[in-house]
Structure formats: C-alpha cells, structure tokens
PDB file of C-alpha atoms in Angstrom:
ATOM      1  CA  MET A   1      99.651 101.063  68.635  1.00  0.00           C
ATOM      2  CA  LYS A   2      99.540 102.317  72.227  1.00  0.00           C
ATOM      3  CA  PHE A   3      97.122 101.503  74.997  1.00  0.00           C
ATOM      4  CA  ARG A   4      94.510 103.895  76.299  1.00  0.00           C
ATOM      5  CA  LEU A   5      94.689 104.017  80.076  1.00  0.00           C
ATOM      6  CA  VAL A   6      91.358 103.708  81.847  1.00  0.00           C
ATOM      7  CA  VAL A   7      91.056 105.849  84.964  1.00  0.00           C
ATOM      8  CA  LEU A   8      89.348 103.656  87.544  1.00  0.00           C
ATOM      9  CA  LEU A   9      89.151 103.825  91.307  1.00  0.00           C
ATOM     10  CA  ALA A  10      90.593 100.302  91.450  1.00  0.00           C
ATOM     11  CA  LEU A  11      93.762 101.373  89.616  1.00  0.00           C
ATOM     12  CA  PHE A  12      95.935 100.789  92.636  1.00  0.00           C
ATOM     13  CA  SER A  13      93.678  98.652  94.787  1.00  0.00           C
ATOM     14  CA  LEU A  14      96.650  96.434  95.733  1.00  0.00           C
ATOM     15  CA  LEU A  15      99.273  99.142  95.964  1.00  0.00           C
ATOM     16  CA  TYR A  16      99.746  99.166  99.710  1.00  0.00           C
ATOM     17  CA  SER A  17      98.847  95.553 100.453  1.00  0.00           C
ATOM     18  CA  CYS A  18     101.238  92.718 101.197  1.00  0.00           C
ATOM     19  CA  ASN A  19     100.807  91.453  97.659  1.00  0.00           C
ATOM     20  CA  PRO A  20     103.963  92.407  95.712  1.00  0.00           C
ATOM     21  CA  LEU A  21     101.857  92.957  92.597  1.00  0.00           C
ATOM     22  CA  SER A  22      99.708  95.947  91.763  1.00  0.00           C
ATOM     23  CA  SER A  23      97.220  96.157  88.918  1.00  0.00           C
ATOM     24  CA  ILE A  24      96.354  98.701  86.284  1.00  0.00           C
ATOM     25  CA  ARG A  25      93.458  98.679  83.828  1.00  0.00           C
ATOM     26  CA  VAL A  26      94.141  99.319  80.143  1.00  0.00           C
ATOM     27  CA  GLU A  27      92.106  99.384  76.954  1.00  0.00           C
ATOM     28  CA  THR A  28      93.313  97.263  74.081  1.00  0.00           C
ATOM     29  CA  ILE A  29      91.887  96.765  70.615  1.00  0.00           C
ATOM     30  CA  LYS A  30      90.657  93.280  69.787  1.00  0.00           C
ATOM     31  CA  PRO A  31      90.891  92.625  66.036  1.00  0.00           C
ATOM     32  CA  ALA A  32      87.875  91.431  64.090  1.00  0.00           C
ATOM     33  CA  LYS A  33      87.663  87.706  63.443  1.00  0.00           C
ATOM     34  CA  ILE A  34      87.240  88.417  59.743  1.00  0.00           C
ATOM     35  CA  GLU A  35      89.348  90.348  57.249  1.00  0.00           C
ATOM     36  CA  PHE A  36      87.523  93.568  57.992  1.00  0.00           C
ATOM     37  CA  PRO A  37      88.947  96.385  55.820  1.00  0.00           C
ATOM     38  CA  GLY A  38      90.005  99.567  57.571  1.00  0.00           C
ATOM     39  CA  ASN A  39      89.548 101.784  54.531  1.00  0.00           C
ATOM     40  CA  PHE A  40      85.838 101.283  53.805  1.00  0.00           C
ATOM     41  CA  ASN A  41      83.447 104.153  53.113  1.00  0.00           C
ATOM     42  CA  LYS A  42      80.140 103.033  54.615  1.00  0.00           C
ATOM     43  CA  ALA A  43      78.636  99.819  55.927  1.00  0.00           C
ATOM     44  CA  VAL A  44      74.996  98.916  55.316  1.00  0.00           C
ATOM     45  CA  PHE A  45      72.868  96.282  57.057  1.00  0.00           C
ATOM     46  CA  ILE A  46      70.454  94.382  54.809  1.00  0.00           C
ATOM     47  CA  ASN A  47      67.824  92.106  56.337  1.00  0.00           C
ATOM     48  CA  LEU A  48      66.763  89.509  53.774  1.00  0.00           C
ATOM     49  CA  ALA A  49      64.688  87.516  56.296  1.00  0.00           C
ATOM     50  CA  THR A  50      61.360  89.024  55.228  1.00  0.00           C
ATOM     51  CA  ASP A  51      59.280  85.844  55.491  1.00  0.00           C
ATOM     52  CA  LEU A  52      59.715  84.447  58.991  1.00  0.00           C
ATOM     53  CA  ASN A  53      56.553  82.336  58.896  1.00  0.00           C
ATOM     54  CA  LYS A  54      57.465  80.706  55.555  1.00  0.00           C
ATOM     55  CA  ASP A  55      54.020  81.501  54.159  1.00  0.00           C
ATOM     56  CA  GLN A  56      55.292  83.309  51.059  1.00  0.00           C
ATOM     57  CA  GLU A  57      54.224  86.622  52.611  1.00  0.00           C
ATOM     58  CA  ILE A  58      56.282  89.474  54.027  1.00  0.00           C
ATOM     59  CA  ASP A  59      55.806  89.712  57.792  1.00  0.00           C
ATOM     60  CA  THR A  60      55.683  93.501  57.668  1.00  0.00           C
ATOM     61  CA  LEU A  61      55.414  94.543  61.314  1.00  0.00           C
ATOM     62  CA  LEU A  62      57.666  91.789  62.659  1.00  0.00           C
ATOM     63  CA  TYR A  63      60.243  92.424  59.937  1.00  0.00           C
ATOM     64  CA  ARG A  64      60.426  96.148  60.678  1.00  0.00           C
ATOM     65  CA  MET A  65      60.677  95.553  64.411  1.00  0.00           C
ATOM     66  CA  ILE A  66      63.514  93.030  64.047  1.00  0.00           C
ATOM     67  CA  THR A  67      65.355  95.168  61.491  1.00  0.00           C
ATOM     68  CA  GLU A  68      65.192  98.269  63.676  1.00  0.00           C
ATOM     69  CA  GLU A  69      66.422  96.400  66.768  1.00  0.00           C
ATOM     70  CA  MET A  70      69.263  94.749  64.885  1.00  0.00           C
ATOM     71  CA  SER A  71      70.253  98.075  63.382  1.00  0.00           C
ATOM     72  CA  LEU A  72      70.322  99.557  66.876  1.00  0.00           C
ATOM     73  CA  GLY A  73      72.526  96.664  68.028  1.00  0.00           C
ATOM     74  CA  PHE A  74      75.004  97.356  65.235  1.00  0.00           C
ATOM     75  CA  MET A  75      74.925 101.102  65.929  1.00  0.00           C
ATOM     76  CA  ASP A  76      75.655 100.589  69.620  1.00  0.00           C
ATOM     77  CA  ALA A  77      78.491  98.219  68.735  1.00  0.00           C
ATOM     78  CA  THR A  78      80.129 100.850  66.536  1.00  0.00           C
ATOM     79  CA  LYS A  79      80.348 103.152  69.578  1.00  0.00           C
ATOM     80  CA  PHE A  80      82.748 100.667  71.170  1.00  0.00           C
ATOM     81  CA  SER A  81      84.560  99.708  67.996  1.00  0.00           C
ATOM     82  CA  ALA A  82      87.887 101.069  66.837  1.00  0.00           C
ATOM     83  CA  GLY A  83      88.004 103.094  63.653  1.00  0.00           C
ATOM     84  CA  ILE A  84      84.278 102.896  62.856  1.00  0.00           C
ATOM     85  CA  ASP A  85      82.134 106.018  62.894  1.00  0.00           C
ATOM     86  CA  THR A  86      78.430 105.618  63.627  1.00  0.00           C
ATOM     87  CA  SER A  87      77.707 107.950  60.714  1.00  0.00           C
ATOM     88  CA  ALA A  88      79.288 105.348  58.410  1.00  0.00           C
ATOM     89  CA  PHE A  89      76.641 102.752  59.263  1.00  0.00           C
ATOM     90  CA  PHE A  90      72.980 102.509  58.268  1.00  0.00           C
ATOM     91  CA  TYR A  91      70.387  99.910  57.344  1.00  0.00           C
ATOM     92  CA  LEU A  92      68.536  99.401  54.087  1.00  0.00           C
ATOM     93  CA  LYS A  93      64.867 100.288  54.448  1.00  0.00           C
ATOM     94  CA  GLY A  94      62.002  98.674  52.593  1.00  0.00           C
ATOM     95  CA  PHE A  95      61.677  94.951  51.928  1.00  0.00           C
ATOM     96  CA  PRO A  96      64.724  93.692  49.991  1.00  0.00           C
ATOM     97  CA  LEU A  97      64.316  90.391  48.179  1.00  0.00           C
ATOM     98  CA  LYS A  98      66.831  87.582  48.650  1.00  0.00           C
ATOM     99  CA  GLU A  99      66.687  86.571  44.979  1.00  0.00           C
ATOM    100  CA  LYS A 100      68.049  89.973  43.981  1.00  0.00           C
ATOM    101  CA  LEU A 101      71.301  89.270  45.825  1.00  0.00           C
ATOM    102  CA  TYR A 102      71.509  85.527  45.276  1.00  0.00           C
ATOM    103  CA  ASN A 103      70.930  84.104  41.818  1.00  0.00           C
ATOM    104  CA  SER A 104      71.235  80.322  42.091  1.00  0.00           C
ATOM    105  CA  ASP A 105      74.739  79.814  43.541  1.00  0.00           C
ATOM    106  CA  THR A 106      76.125  83.182  42.464  1.00  0.00           C
ATOM    107  CA  ILE A 107      76.182  86.581  44.129  1.00  0.00           C
ATOM    108  CA  SER A 108      74.774  89.543  42.244  1.00  0.00           C
ATOM    109  CA  TRP A 109      77.422  92.205  42.761  1.00  0.00           C
ATOM    110  CA  THR A 110      75.387  94.412  40.447  1.00  0.00           C
ATOM    111  CA  TYR A 111      72.632  94.527  43.072  1.00  0.00           C
ATOM    112  CA  LEU A 112      75.103  95.723  45.704  1.00  0.00           C
ATOM    113  CA  GLU A 113      76.601  98.201  43.255  1.00  0.00           C
ATOM    114  CA  ASN A 114      73.151  99.699  42.663  1.00  0.00           C
ATOM    115  CA  ILE A 115      72.754 100.201  46.409  1.00  0.00           C
ATOM    116  CA  SER A 116      76.234 101.704  46.611  1.00  0.00           C
ATOM    117  CA  ASP A 117      75.418 104.190  43.840  1.00  0.00           C
ATOM    118  CA  HIS A 118      72.922 105.877  46.172  1.00  0.00           C
ATOM    119  CA  ASN A 119      74.928 105.907  49.408  1.00  0.00           C
ATOM    120  CA  ASN A 120      78.578 105.098  48.637  1.00  0.00           C
ATOM    121  CA  ALA A 121      78.493 101.893  50.697  1.00  0.00           C
ATOM    122  CA  ASP A 122      81.099  99.202  50.140  1.00  0.00           C
ATOM    123  CA  ILE A 123      80.611  96.871  53.128  1.00  0.00           C
ATOM    124  CA  PHE A 124      77.330  94.945  53.293  1.00  0.00           C
ATOM    125  CA  ILE A 125      76.252  93.072  56.430  1.00  0.00           C
ATOM    126  CA  VAL A 126      73.506  90.705  55.341  1.00  0.00           C
ATOM    127  CA  LEU A 127      71.088  88.679  57.427  1.00  0.00           C
ATOM    128  CA  ASP A 128      70.381  85.793  55.061  1.00  0.00           C
ATOM    129  CA  THR A 129      68.000  83.777  57.223  1.00  0.00           C
ATOM    130  CA  LEU A 130      66.445  84.143  60.663  1.00  0.00           C
ATOM    131  CA  LYS A 131      64.729  81.407  62.646  1.00  0.00           C
ATOM    132  CA  LEU A 132      62.858  82.089  65.884  1.00  0.00           C
ATOM    133  CA  SER A 133      61.279  79.466  68.136  1.00  0.00           C
ATOM    134  CA  MET A 134      59.590  80.136  71.456  1.00  0.00           C
ATOM    135  CA  ASP A 135      58.548  77.963  74.369  1.00  0.00           C
ATOM    136  CA  SER A 136      56.670  79.109  77.464  1.00  0.00           C
ATOM    137  CA  GLY A 137      54.865  77.678  80.443  1.00  0.00           C
ATOM    138  CA  GLN A 138      53.793  78.117  84.026  1.00  0.00           C
ATOM    139  CA  SER A 139      53.462  76.014  87.153  1.00  0.00           C
ATOM    140  CA  VAL A 140      52.130  76.270  90.697  1.00  0.00           C
ATOM    141  CA  ASN A 141      53.844  75.037  93.839  1.00  0.00           C
ATOM    142  CA  TYR A 142      50.991  73.878  96.053  1.00  0.00           C
ATOM    143  CA  TYR A 143      53.350  72.918  98.870  1.00  0.00           C
ATOM    144  CA  THR A 144      53.973  76.520  99.898  1.00  0.00           C
ATOM    145  CA  ALA A 145      51.664  78.807 101.791  1.00  0.00           C
ATOM    146  CA  PRO A 146      50.550  80.841 100.033  1.00  0.00           C
ATOM    147  CA  GLU A 147      50.908  79.017  96.713  1.00  0.00           C
ATOM    148  CA  GLU A 148      53.888  80.102  94.593  1.00  0.00           C
ATOM    149  CA  TYR A 149      53.518  80.669  90.864  1.00  0.00           C
ATOM    150  CA  TYR A 150      56.275  80.285  88.308  1.00  0.00           C
ATOM    151  CA  VAL A 151      56.247  81.361  84.674  1.00  0.00           C
ATOM    152  CA  PHE A 152      58.928  81.227  81.975  1.00  0.00           C
ATOM    153  CA  ARG A 153      59.526  82.101  78.337  1.00  0.00           C
ATOM    154  CA  GLU A 154      62.380  80.698  76.265  1.00  0.00           C
ATOM    155  CA  LEU A 155      63.254  82.208  72.896  1.00  0.00           C
ATOM    156  CA  ALA A 156      65.774  80.528  70.587  1.00  0.00           C
ATOM    157  CA  ILE A 157      67.251  82.586  67.779  1.00  0.00           C
ATOM    158  CA  ASN A 158      69.303  81.311  64.852  1.00  0.00           C
ATOM    159  CA  ALA A 159      70.695  83.924  62.517  1.00  0.00           C
ATOM    160  CA  TYR A 160      72.683  83.220  59.362  1.00  0.00           C
ATOM    161  CA  TRP A 161      74.949  86.150  58.514  1.00  0.00           C
ATOM    162  CA  SER A 162      77.142  87.161  55.606  1.00  0.00           C
ATOM    163  CA  VAL A 163      79.503  90.102  55.059  1.00  0.00           C
ATOM    164  CA  PHE A 164      80.399  91.284  51.564  1.00  0.00           C
ATOM    165  CA  ASP A 165      83.171  93.637  50.466  1.00  0.00           C
ATOM    166  CA  LEU A 166      82.077  95.342  47.264  1.00  0.00           C
ATOM    167  CA  TYR A 167      85.547  96.725  46.558  1.00  0.00           C
ATOM    168  CA  THR A 168      87.264  93.325  46.454  1.00  0.00           C
ATOM    169  CA  LYS A 169      84.112  91.428  45.384  1.00  0.00           C
ATOM    170  CA  LYS A 170      84.619  89.006  48.272  1.00  0.00           C
ATOM    171  CA  ARG A 171      82.369  87.427  50.872  1.00  0.00           C
ATOM    172  CA  LEU A 172      84.311  88.176  54.047  1.00  0.00           C
ATOM    173  CA  ASP A 173      82.229  86.053  56.382  1.00  0.00           C
ATOM    174  CA  LYS A 174      79.521  83.413  56.484  1.00  0.00           C
ATOM    175  CA  TYR A 175      78.447  82.698  60.036  1.00  0.00           C
ATOM    176  CA  HIS A 176      75.718  80.952  61.985  1.00  0.00           C
ATOM    177  CA  TYR A 177      74.789  82.654  65.227  1.00  0.00           C
ATOM    178  CA  GLY A 178      72.668  80.801  67.763  1.00  0.00           C
ATOM    179  CA  ASP A 179      71.481  81.777  71.212  1.00  0.00           C
ATOM    180  CA  THR A 180      68.649  81.064  73.616  1.00  0.00           C
ATOM    181  CA  LEU A 181      67.274  83.711  75.948  1.00  0.00           C
ATOM    182  CA  LEU A 182      65.271  82.865  79.065  1.00  0.00           C
ATOM    183  CA  TRP A 183      62.920  85.029  81.077  1.00  0.00           C
ATOM    184  CA  ASP A 184      61.228  83.741  84.223  1.00  0.00           C
ATOM    185  CA  ALA A 185      59.529  85.019  87.348  1.00  0.00           C
ATOM    186  CA  PHE A 186      58.297  83.779  90.729  1.00  0.00           C
ATOM    187  CA  GLY A 187      55.466  85.232  92.743  1.00  0.00           C
ATOM    188  CA  TYR A 188      52.477  84.570  94.981  1.00  0.00           C
ATOM    189  CA  PHE A 189      49.975  86.223  92.658  1.00  0.00           C
ATOM    190  CA  LYS A 190      49.418  85.675  88.937  1.00  0.00           C
ATOM    191  CA  THR A 191      49.183  89.395  88.309  1.00  0.00           C
ATOM    192  CA  GLU A 192      52.484  89.889  90.101  1.00  0.00           C
ATOM    193  CA  ILE A 193      54.455  87.554  87.851  1.00  0.00           C
ATOM    194  CA  GLU A 194      52.680  88.795  84.729  1.00  0.00           C
ATOM    195  CA  ASN A 195      53.944  92.285  85.499  1.00  0.00           C
ATOM    196  CA  LYS A 196      57.466  90.960  85.970  1.00  0.00           C
ATOM    197  CA  MET A 197      57.581  89.262  82.582  1.00  0.00           C
ATOM    198  CA  PRO A 198      58.320  91.198  79.381  1.00  0.00           C
ATOM    199  CA  SER A 199      55.837  91.017  76.541  1.00  0.00           C
ATOM    200  CA  VAL A 200      56.480  88.679  73.608  1.00  0.00           C
ATOM    201  CA  GLU A 201      57.320  91.739  71.525  1.00  0.00           C
ATOM    202  CA  GLN A 202      59.890  92.902  74.076  1.00  0.00           C
ATOM    203  CA  SER A 203      61.466  89.434  74.104  1.00  0.00           C
ATOM    204  CA  ILE A 204      61.788  89.388  70.313  1.00  0.00           C
ATOM    205  CA  ARG A 205      63.238  92.898  70.337  1.00  0.00           C
ATOM    206  CA  GLU A 206      65.820  91.927  72.955  1.00  0.00           C
ATOM    207  CA  ALA A 207      66.841  88.753  71.134  1.00  0.00           C
ATOM    208  CA  SER A 208      67.173  90.664  67.853  1.00  0.00           C
ATOM    209  CA  TYR A 209      69.219  93.452  69.430  1.00  0.00           C
ATOM    210  CA  PHE A 210      71.729  91.150  71.100  1.00  0.00           C
ATOM    211  CA  SER A 211      72.116  88.899  68.059  1.00  0.00           C
ATOM    212  CA  ALA A 212      73.306  91.920  66.062  1.00  0.00           C
ATOM    213  CA  LEU A 213      75.428  93.261  68.921  1.00  0.00           C
ATOM    214  CA  ASP A 214      77.153  89.907  69.365  1.00  0.00           C
ATOM    215  CA  TYR A 215      77.764  89.520  65.648  1.00  0.00           C
ATOM    216  CA  ALA A 216      79.184  93.045  65.449  1.00  0.00           C
ATOM    217  CA  ASN A 217      81.764  92.058  68.051  1.00  0.00           C
ATOM    218  CA  ARG A 218      82.871  89.342  65.641  1.00  0.00           C
ATOM    219  CA  ILE A 219      83.185  91.468  62.502  1.00  0.00           C
ATOM    220  CA  PHE A 220      84.332  94.831  63.930  1.00  0.00           C
ATOM    221  CA  PRO A 221      87.604  95.555  65.785  1.00  0.00           C
ATOM    222  CA  VAL A 222      86.528  96.559  69.297  1.00  0.00           C
ATOM    223  CA  TRP A 223      87.986  98.107  72.429  1.00  0.00           C
ATOM    224  CA  GLN A 224      88.252  95.848  75.454  1.00  0.00           C
ATOM    225  CA  ILE A 225      89.388  96.453  79.033  1.00  0.00           C
ATOM    226  CA  GLU A 226      92.183  94.250  80.339  1.00  0.00           C
ATOM    227  CA  THR A 227      94.259  94.100  83.514  1.00  0.00           C
ATOM    228  CA  ARG A 228      98.039  94.319  83.655  1.00  0.00           C
ATOM    229  CA  TYR A 229     100.235  93.689  86.682  1.00  0.00           C
ATOM    230  CA  PHE A 230     103.588  95.009  87.877  1.00  0.00           C
ATOM    231  CA  TYR A 231     105.708  94.652  91.013  1.00  0.00           C
ATOM    232  CA  HIS A 232     105.398  97.598  93.364  1.00  0.00           C
ATOM    233  CA  LEU A 233     107.222  95.909  96.267  1.00  0.00           C
ATOM    234  CA  GLY A 234     110.875  94.944  96.506  1.00  0.00           C
ATOM    235  CA  ASN A 235     112.518  97.982  98.072  1.00  0.00           C
ATOM    236  CA  ASP A 236     111.890 101.697  98.520  1.00  0.00           C
ATOM    237  CA  ASP A 237     112.745 102.425  94.881  1.00  0.00           C
ATOM    238  CA  PHE A 238     110.095  99.975  93.717  1.00  0.00           C
ATOM    239  CA  LYS A 239     107.556 101.768  95.893  1.00  0.00           C
ATOM    240  CA  GLN A 240     108.633 105.089  94.392  1.00  0.00           C
ATOM    241  CA  ALA A 241     108.389 103.668  90.869  1.00  0.00           C
ATOM    242  CA  GLY A 242     104.867 102.551  91.678  1.00  0.00           C
ATOM    243  CA  GLN A 243     104.031 106.183  92.428  1.00  0.00           C
ATOM    244  CA  PHE A 244     105.556 107.172  89.082  1.00  0.00           C
ATOM    245  CA  VAL A 245     103.240 104.713  87.347  1.00  0.00           C
ATOM    246  CA  ARG A 246     100.324 106.186  89.234  1.00  0.00           C
ATOM    247  CA  ASN A 247     101.252 109.611  87.869  1.00  0.00           C
ATOM    248  CA  TYR A 248     101.878 108.199  84.352  1.00  0.00           C
ATOM    249  CA  GLU A 249     105.583 109.146  84.622  1.00  0.00           C
ATOM    250  CA  TRP A 250     106.760 106.142  82.672  1.00  0.00           C
ATOM    251  CA  GLU A 251     110.305 107.302  81.910  1.00  0.00           C
ATOM    252  CA  LYS A 252     111.026 107.874  85.598  1.00  0.00           C
ATOM    253  CA  ALA A 253     109.654 104.445  86.468  1.00  0.00           C
ATOM    254  CA  ILE A 254     111.743 102.824  83.721  1.00  0.00           C
ATOM    255  CA  LYS A 255     114.957 104.499  84.901  1.00  0.00           C
ATOM    256  CA  THR A 256     114.271 103.303  88.432  1.00  0.00           C
ATOM    257  CA  TRP A 257     113.732  99.675  87.428  1.00  0.00           C
ATOM    258  CA  GLU A 258     116.737  99.657  85.073  1.00  0.00           C
ATOM    259  CA  LYS A 259     119.027 100.096  88.078  1.00  0.00           C
ATOM    260  CA  TYR A 260     118.079  96.624  89.330  1.00  0.00           C
ATOM    261  CA  ILE A 261     118.174  94.421  86.214  1.00  0.00           C
ATOM    262  CA  ASP A 262     121.567  92.958  87.272  1.00  0.00           C
ATOM    263  CA  HIS A 263     120.913  92.989  91.016  1.00  0.00           C
ATOM    264  CA  ILE A 264     122.533  90.251  93.099  1.00  0.00           C
ATOM    265  CA  ASP A 265     119.106  89.368  94.467  1.00  0.00           C
ATOM    266  CA  LYS A 266     117.606  87.389  91.591  1.00  0.00           C
ATOM    267  CA  GLU A 267     114.048  88.052  92.775  1.00  0.00           C
ATOM    268  CA  ILE A 268     114.629  91.820  92.599  1.00  0.00           C
ATOM    269  CA  ALA A 269     116.308  91.512  89.189  1.00  0.00           C
ATOM    270  CA  SER A 270     113.482  89.352  87.855  1.00  0.00           C
ATOM    271  CA  ARG A 271     110.860  91.830  89.093  1.00  0.00           C
ATOM    272  CA  ALA A 272     112.717  94.754  87.553  1.00  0.00           C
ATOM    273  CA  CYS A 273     112.830  93.066  84.137  1.00  0.00           C
ATOM    274  CA  PHE A 274     109.168  92.087  84.416  1.00  0.00           C
ATOM    275  CA  ASN A 275     108.233  95.692  85.187  1.00  0.00           C
ATOM    276  CA  LEU A 276     110.258  96.933  82.222  1.00  0.00           C
ATOM    277  CA  ALA A 277     108.291  94.538  80.015  1.00  0.00           C
ATOM    278  CA  PHE A 278     105.071  95.931  81.463  1.00  0.00           C
ATOM    279  CA  ALA A 279     106.115  99.569  80.907  1.00  0.00           C
ATOM    280  CA  ASN A 280     107.216  98.990  77.330  1.00  0.00           C
ATOM    281  CA  GLU A 281     103.974  97.227  76.522  1.00  0.00           C
ATOM    282  CA  ILE A 282     102.038 100.235  77.818  1.00  0.00           C
ATOM    283  CA  LEU A 283     104.227 102.488  75.652  1.00  0.00           C
ATOM    284  CA  GLY A 284     103.483 100.357  72.595  1.00  0.00           C
ATOM    285  CA  LYS A 285     106.971  98.828  72.276  1.00  0.00           C
ATOM    286  CA  LEU A 286     105.976  95.188  72.109  1.00  0.00           C
ATOM    287  CA  ASP A 287     109.255  93.745  70.801  1.00  0.00           C
ATOM    288  CA  LEU A 288     111.137  95.396  73.657  1.00  0.00           C
ATOM    289  CA  ALA A 289     108.472  94.254  76.112  1.00  0.00           C
ATOM    290  CA  ILE A 290     108.852  90.644  74.950  1.00  0.00           C
ATOM    291  CA  ALA A 291     112.645  90.870  75.265  1.00  0.00           C
ATOM    292  CA  TRP A 292     112.428  92.153  78.855  1.00  0.00           C
ATOM    293  CA  ALA A 293     109.856  89.503  79.782  1.00  0.00           C
ATOM    294  CA  LYS A 294     112.134  86.768  78.417  1.00  0.00           C
ATOM    295  CA  GLN A 295     115.041  88.198  80.423  1.00  0.00           C
ATOM    296  CA  SER A 296     112.864  88.122  83.546  1.00  0.00           C
ATOM    297  CA  LYS A 297     112.028  84.480  82.827  1.00  0.00           C
ATOM    298  CA  ALA A 298     115.711  83.632  82.314  1.00  0.00           C
ATOM    299  CA  ILE A 299     116.491  85.009  85.772  1.00  0.00           C
ATOM    300  CA  LYS A 300     113.558  83.292  87.519  1.00  0.00           C
ATOM    301  CA  ASN A 301     111.287  80.956  85.591  1.00  0.00           C
ATOM    302  CA  LYS A 302     107.861  81.914  86.959  1.00  0.00           C
ATOM    303  CA  ALA A 303     104.477  80.834  85.635  1.00  0.00           C
ATOM    304  CA  ARG A 304     103.253  84.458  85.672  1.00  0.00           C
ATOM    305  CA  THR A 305     106.159  85.517  83.474  1.00  0.00           C
ATOM    306  CA  ARG A 306     105.603  82.651  81.023  1.00  0.00           C
ATOM    307  CA  ASN A 307     101.932  83.598  80.770  1.00  0.00           C
ATOM    308  CA  TYR A 308     102.846  87.234  80.214  1.00  0.00           C
ATOM    309  CA  ILE A 309     105.214  86.314  77.376  1.00  0.00           C
ATOM    310  CA  SER A 310     102.391  84.371  75.692  1.00  0.00           C
ATOM    311  CA  LEU A 311     100.055  87.341  76.139  1.00  0.00           C
ATOM    312  CA  LEU A 312     102.594  89.741  74.614  1.00  0.00           C
ATOM    313  CA  GLN A 313     103.167  87.451  71.648  1.00  0.00           C
ATOM    314  CA  SER A 314      99.420  87.234  71.101  1.00  0.00           C
ATOM    315  CA  ARG A 315      99.156  91.026  71.264  1.00  0.00           C
ATOM    316  CA  LYS A 316     101.910  91.324  68.656  1.00  0.00           C
ATOM    317  CA  LYS A 317      99.989  89.017  66.329  1.00  0.00           C
ATOM    318  CA  GLU A 318      96.772  90.976  66.937  1.00  0.00           C
ATOM    319  CA  LEU A 319      98.440  94.298  66.184  1.00  0.00           C
ATOM    320  CA  LYS A 320      99.643  92.900  62.874  1.00  0.00           C
ATOM    321  CA  GLU A 321      96.048  92.002  62.011  1.00  0.00           C
ATOM    322  CA  LEU A 322      94.807  95.411  63.167  1.00  0.00           C
ATOM    323  CA  LYS A 323      97.018  97.256  60.690  1.00  0.00           C
ATOM    324  CA  THR A 324      94.593  96.307  57.916  1.00  0.00           C
ATOM    325  CA  GLN A 325      91.459  96.805  60.031  1.00  0.00           C
ATOM    326  CA  VAL A 326      92.038 100.174  61.665  1.00  0.00           C
ATOM    327  CA  ASN A 327      93.243 103.328  59.919  1.00  0.00           C
TER     328      ASN A 327
END
C-alpha cells in the first residue's frame, strides 16, 4: 500500500541548509486498534445511555443533544478514515432500551438483526453507559488593581463503549474512555469573563463530540501525517537527486543513489543506502526498504538508521493488519 504525498510549503525546508538531511511529509494509514472488518456494509451508532440522572426516566433533551454531538464526532472521523464512506454511517434515532440488547449476561443478536433488516447495517457502535460530572467555581484576586476575576468549569466524561460485528456475531471491542475538559477565563469585570465562558450546554456538547471523535480514532483505520528524512547532501549528485525527489521523479533519484552504494567513502555509501530505503518505502516496497536500511546500518551503525529500521518493521506489521481493515 503506497503513501499519499502531502504537498506542503515545508516539503524542502531543510533542502539548502547545512543539515545533510531534508524532510518530506507523507500520509500513512494507521490501522484500527480492533479487528475492524474492511468489508462491512453500514455502521450504526446506538446510544443506550438514556438515563443519565439514574432516576428511571429518559433525559430526553440531554439524550438527544449528546447523541447528535457524538454522531457528528463519528461522522467527522469517517472523513479522515481510510476505506469508510460517510454515507455508510448513521445513528439510531429514538430511545433504544439497554435491556433489548443485553439480556442478563447474553447479547441479543436478534435485536441487532432487526435493526439491520431496515438499514443493512452489520457494524454496531454502542455507548453502553455515560457518566458526566461537573465542577465549577470562581475567585477574585484582591491584590491587583483593578481586581481580577477568575472562573472555571471542569467536566469529566466517562464513556463505556462496545463494538459488535453482526456478521461474525462477535463483540469486537469493549472500552472505557475517560477525559476531563477544562474551561477558564480571567478578566477585570464579571460580565467580561461570563462572555468568555461557554454555556453548560456548549461544554456538554464539546465533551460529547470529542469523546466520539477520539473513540473513532481507536476503532477506524485513519490517515495520519508523518515525516520522513533523506540525505540531500554528500556531493553534486545527491543535490541533483534531491531535486528529483522534489519533482517526484523517484526512478531518477534511485538510479543516482545506486551509483554510490559501494563508494569508498563509507559515509556516502551509507547515505546512499539510507536514501534507497526511503525511496522504496515511499513506493510501497517495504521489504526492499528494510533491506536497504539494514545495508546502510551495516556500513555505518547510526542511531537514525536503527530507528528507521524499527519504523519500517512497524509499518510492515501495520500493513498486514490493514489488509483486513481496508478494501
């Protein structure tokens, strides 16, 4: 699986400096931390946390607000995920009951099948339980002139998630997510700091949104931007090869570096092999990239090269996992 090159102004920020290394930004796919299937039809979000106050009543307005924000968090996450279309994700409306999915210690797959009959869903992201706790306060610093006011709000969120695969009848994940968000403001007038602070509703919306967004990054394979380095200094040919990289002329760059893999100057030879590892990684040839990196290390045992070998080996493992997650 090849990289997607990201065109950024900083692509060659080090190209003409004294640093022998230049950088390039690439997009890689980070596999999901669960066995997320790449051949699913649709994914549905079900919020079972209908009674936040534990008073045996459905908290209608709060439930809808949290559900909508979490759904938006998942939707935004799919835009940055690999192999997941936003049209393949939706949330279950209404007020689903937890006892319909969980019967004692067993899972009612029939309940999920009934939902699937109406929308062809086979992946179910379930919020089992949600706990919110809020703390707030204010203080006045009388030692300043004029007096300085301070106000804060702290919102702790604990979400208990599950992911079910209807096709295999498996629970793919069971995860506790916890986070605490803080908002605060300073000012010389009470009205000033009140205007700076979000409302309680806005705070709950923000906490709900990011809890879903963060969890989506755990269960979906996502694109991430990383930095790779190569040697653009060594001699005139290395400088020319750097220009080839800038123009995405990888074959020309490779042919240039191959001329120096057995050079009498071990530093030049080591750099050439390192660059060949870099180029082959970009072209998606990880086994060849690892081989060239190991040859570079055999010539000159550098910490950067050892770290790069570890990175390449990790990427190889990730790509193996991605084969089942991305179609």
